[in-house]
Every structure is written in C-alpha cells, then in structure tokens.
Amino acid sequence: MPSGSRDSFTSKFGIIAAAAGSAVGLGNIWRFPLVTTQNGGGAFLLLYIGFILLIGIPVMLSEFTIGRRAQLNAFGSFKKLAPGTPWYLVGSLGIVTAFAILAFYSTVAGWTLEYLVQSISGKLLHTQDMEKNFADFSTHPYRPLVWQLVFMLLTAVVVYAGIQKGIEKYTKILMPILLVLIIFVAIRAVSLPGAGEGVKYLFVPDWGAVNFKTVLMALGQAAFSLSIGMGTLITYGSYIQKDNNLLKTSAQVALADTSIAILSSLMVIPAIFAFSVGYIDQMSPGPGLVFEVLPNVFKSMSGGIIFAIIFFFLLAVAALTSTISVLEVVVAYLKEELNFSRGKATLIGSVSISVLGVFATMSFGPLAEFQIFGQTIFGLLNYASANIMLTFGALLIVIFVGWRMRKIAFMEEVSNNGELVSIMFKIVFFIIRYIAPVAIGIIAVAALFIKGITG
Ligand code: TRP
C-alpha cells in the first residue's frame, strides 16, 4: 500500500524535462539515424511522424492519464483503477520489461563512458583500427562491466535523490545542455564539405524501400523512442500536478523527442558521407555506427577531439536521463507496493537489474557462445523487450483506457475536471478506443513473427 505523501514535479518545465529526458536516449541518437537511412529516408520519416501523431501521443496521454488519476506506480495504478481484475498484470509486465530494458541498455550506456574517457585521453583518435578497438573493449572480461556498473550507480544516485531533488533537478539541467550540444554538432556536421549528399540521402523519400516491415519498424521505433508501453509514463504521470494539461504535455514531449531524433540524424549521417568512412546501407543497427564509424569521422575532422568528447558526453547524458526513468518504474513499485524506503528500493532495484545486466554485457565477450533461440543474452533482452513486451504493453494500455477506464473518467482526467475544453480530447479518445488498438494489435502480432523490428 502507498506509504507517505507523494513527491511530485514542481513545474511544467520540470515535467517536460523529465519526460523528454526519458524519451530522448540511445534510441534517438544511435538507432534512429540508421533506421531512417536504411528504410527509405524521407519516406520512413513521414511514416514515423505519422505514428508519433496517431499512436505515440495517444498512448503517451493514456499512460499519463492512468498515472495521474491513480497517483501510484504502474502496478498499483492498475490495481486501484480496476480492483479485483487481472489488469494489474499489465503493471507486472511493465516491471519485468523495465528489468529487461535496463539490463541491455546499461551495457551500451556503459560503453559511452569508456568512449568518453578514450576521447578525453586522446586514445580514441590515435586508434588505427576502430573495429579492433571496439572488439577489444567490448569482449574484455571486465572493463565493460566496470563501466556498466558505474552507469548503474549514476542512475541509482539520481533516482535515490527522489523526484524533485533527483530526477527533476538533473533533467532540468541536462536536457537544455543536451539540446545545445546536439544543435552545435549538427551545424558543424551539415556544413562539412560533401555533407549535402548525406542530407539528401536522409530526407529524400525513397518509396521503393517501403514495405510492411518498414511500417512495422517505424512504429516500433516510435514506441521505443517515446518510452511508451511499459509504465514509465504512468509512473511519471503520477508525479504530474492536477492542473497540468496532459494532452499539451504529451504533444510537447513528442515534439521534443522527434526534433532531437531528426537533429541526431543531421549530426551523424552527413558527416559519414563527408568523410566516406562507411557504407550506410550495409550497416546493421548494432554498435558499429557509433563506436566504429563515428570515431573515424572524428579522426578525419579538424577539431575532431572536441567533437568526440562532446558527442560521447551527450550520448551518456541522453542515456542517463532515460535509465533513471526506467529504474524509477521499479523503485516506485518497490516503494509503494512493498513499503520499502526509497533508499532500500533503489538499492534492491539497481542491484538486481545490474546482476541481469552483467550477463547482457558478458554476452559480447565470455558468454558470446551462450545463445537462446539463436540470440545472445543481449540480443534476446533487446528483441523481447523492444519488439514484444513494449508493443503488447502499449496495446493493453490503450485497451485499458479505451474500454475499461472509459470515456467519462478519461475526459475528467484530461480536462482537469472540466476546466480545459478541447475538441481534441474527443478525437484522441476515439483514436485510443478504436484506431490505436487495431494498429498496435497488427504490429504486436507481426512482431512475434518478424525478427529485428526494433532490435
Ligand atoms: N526512449 C528511450 C530511448 O529512446 C529508451 C527508454 C527509456 C524507454 N525509457 C523507456 C523505452 C521506457 C521504452 C520504455 O533511448
């Protein structure tokens, strides 16, 4: 049962910073540029934006609505709003998904710290063979583990400090810094000689590259990028004040996330073209782009060391504001459902996730041979969480709001008890009840059969 009074965000900007901080992460900077260029450029972008508007914002609003109405963690929210039903299982799924996501996400987040240090020390730009450099590091028996644990520790420190003094405080400082740095690097990248080709490659629609799988990938990427489908935004929603306009907040967060994804592409793709250091169509959305190709770009660029340091710093920051949002899902659950103190919940949550995370990291090295369904532990956690658990989570969340919570309760919550009036509320509810479940349902089922949708 809930213990004590609830912490909450203090300002509108704090809410946006925290939620956009969750949304903007490795998904934007690492994955989006590559997926976009490999799937028809402008055509993929249009599909992606369509999904953000049609599905992303409605699901985000659904999560905020559930959380703010119940004033509880993801698990407790379903229990409170649908007592005596199995709906709380959607909350349980969210907690399990949080474990799976954070376990593999912290592997990559840890790598960004190693690369930040290698950039600062100058080692990175003196490296002859970037592929070997990455392989040596990622397969090392303990170096990547140390960085992963450091990253988990940073995450835990912020979460332990609470909502106002931790999550809100840090995201309010870090998100503006992140935005400024991304704009700075993007401007430099697009002004490189030869970058124009890359910009074209990125934005000119190639409708020939669009097929059913592209459509699925656009939705999967949109869901992962907005952090929807596992109760992160239910948890954050429970910290949003009662007078906040939830629909407006959802739209602003989605806008920030999409803008940063596009800016990230401008930061990454044109530079690769300018220095012809990689073949985009042959790259897989694995570590290669950020940890092998980009370091080569930095090496060829004047002032590359500065850009390398800035880039890996901003990647680490983007990852951190996302990992805290995932850990908070587990911490809020332990705190409110099992009556742990925030300290104990943070300790138990982060340590148990780290244990799983160690296996994900080791699956690049000592455990590379250990495979389940033909995938390494990292691959499996990535695939199962992003492709399957998140899509089913998002599906169940819209069904819950559209068919269980129903229109009256939804309208009451989004209009702040009738204070806000907008035709959009009705339109969004219609989408939540009819359109989103069908669209996500098709994707969720297809995701079970098609490999590598968001992985
Ligand atoms: N959205 C983040 C990214 O793009 C990742 C993330 C954070 C996430 N919290 C989440 C994804 C919750 C799904 C659910 O990198």
PDB file of C-alpha atoms and ligand atoms in Angstrom, residues 22-28 101 105 223-230 232 257 322-323 325-326 390, ligand 1:
ATOM      1  CA  SER A  22      13.143   9.617 -20.706  1.00  0.00           C
ATOM      2  CA  ALA A  23      12.181   9.727 -24.365  1.00  0.00           C
ATOM      3  CA  VAL A  24      15.423  11.118 -25.726  1.00  0.00           C
ATOM      4  CA  GLY A  25      18.063   8.447 -25.435  1.00  0.00           C
ATOM      5  CA  LEU A  26      20.155   5.942 -27.300  1.00  0.00           C
ATOM      6  CA  GLY A  27      17.078   5.274 -29.409  1.00  0.00           C
ATOM      7  CA  ASN A  28      17.249   8.777 -30.880  1.00  0.00           C
ATOM      8  CA  ILE A 101      15.372  -2.895 -20.984  1.00  0.00           C
ATOM      9  CA  TYR A 105      20.552  -0.503 -22.166  1.00  0.00           C
ATOM     10  CA  ALA A 223       7.188   3.378 -29.328  1.00  0.00           C
ATOM     11  CA  PHE A 224      10.696   2.745 -28.052  1.00  0.00           C
ATOM     12  CA  SER A 225      11.720   6.325 -28.634  1.00  0.00           C
ATOM     13  CA  LEU A 226       8.751   7.816 -26.799  1.00  0.00           C
ATOM     14  CA  SER A 227       9.273   5.420 -23.857  1.00  0.00           C
ATOM     15  CA  ILE A 228       5.714   4.172 -24.109  1.00  0.00           C
ATOM     16  CA  GLY A 229       4.373   0.709 -23.379  1.00  0.00           C
ATOM     17  CA  MET A 230       5.889  -0.207 -20.029  1.00  0.00           C
ATOM     18  CA  THR A 232       7.406   4.694 -17.397  1.00  0.00           C
ATOM     19  CA  ASP A 257      11.726  13.718 -28.973  1.00  0.00           C
ATOM     20  CA  SER A 322      16.465   7.552 -19.897  1.00  0.00           C
ATOM     21  CA  THR A 323      17.892   4.980 -17.486  1.00  0.00           C
ATOM     22  CA  SER A 325      13.122   6.795 -15.879  1.00  0.00           C
ATOM     23  CA  VAL A 326      13.318   3.027 -16.243  1.00  0.00           C
ATOM     24  CA  LEU A 390       6.581  -2.895 -25.332  1.00  0.00           C
TER      25      LEU A 390
HETATM   26  N1  TRP B   1      13.148   6.198 -25.028  1.00  0.00           N
HETATM   27  C1  TRP B   1      14.481   5.839 -24.689  1.00  0.00           C
HETATM   28  C2  TRP B   1      15.358   5.915 -25.940  1.00  0.00           C
HETATM   29  O1  TRP B   1      14.915   6.294 -26.976  1.00  0.00           O
HETATM   30  C3  TRP B   1      14.582   4.493 -24.061  1.00  0.00           C
HETATM   31  C4  TRP B   1      13.620   4.297 -22.942  1.00  0.00           C
HETATM   32  C5  TRP B   1      13.635   4.895 -21.751  1.00  0.00           C
HETATM   33  C6  TRP B   1      12.470   3.500 -22.948  1.00  0.00           C
HETATM   34  N2  TRP B   1      12.540   4.504 -21.022  1.00  0.00           N
HETATM   35  C7  TRP B   1      11.834   3.654 -21.719  1.00  0.00           C
HETATM   36  C8  TRP B   1      11.909   2.718 -23.904  1.00  0.00           C
HETATM   37  C9  TRP B   1      10.639   3.027 -21.451  1.00  0.00           C
HETATM   38  C10 TRP B   1      10.715   2.088 -23.634  1.00  0.00           C
HETATM   39  C11 TRP B   1      10.088   2.243 -22.425  1.00  0.00           C
HETATM   40  O2  TRP B   1      16.517   5.615 -25.896  1.00  0.00           O
END
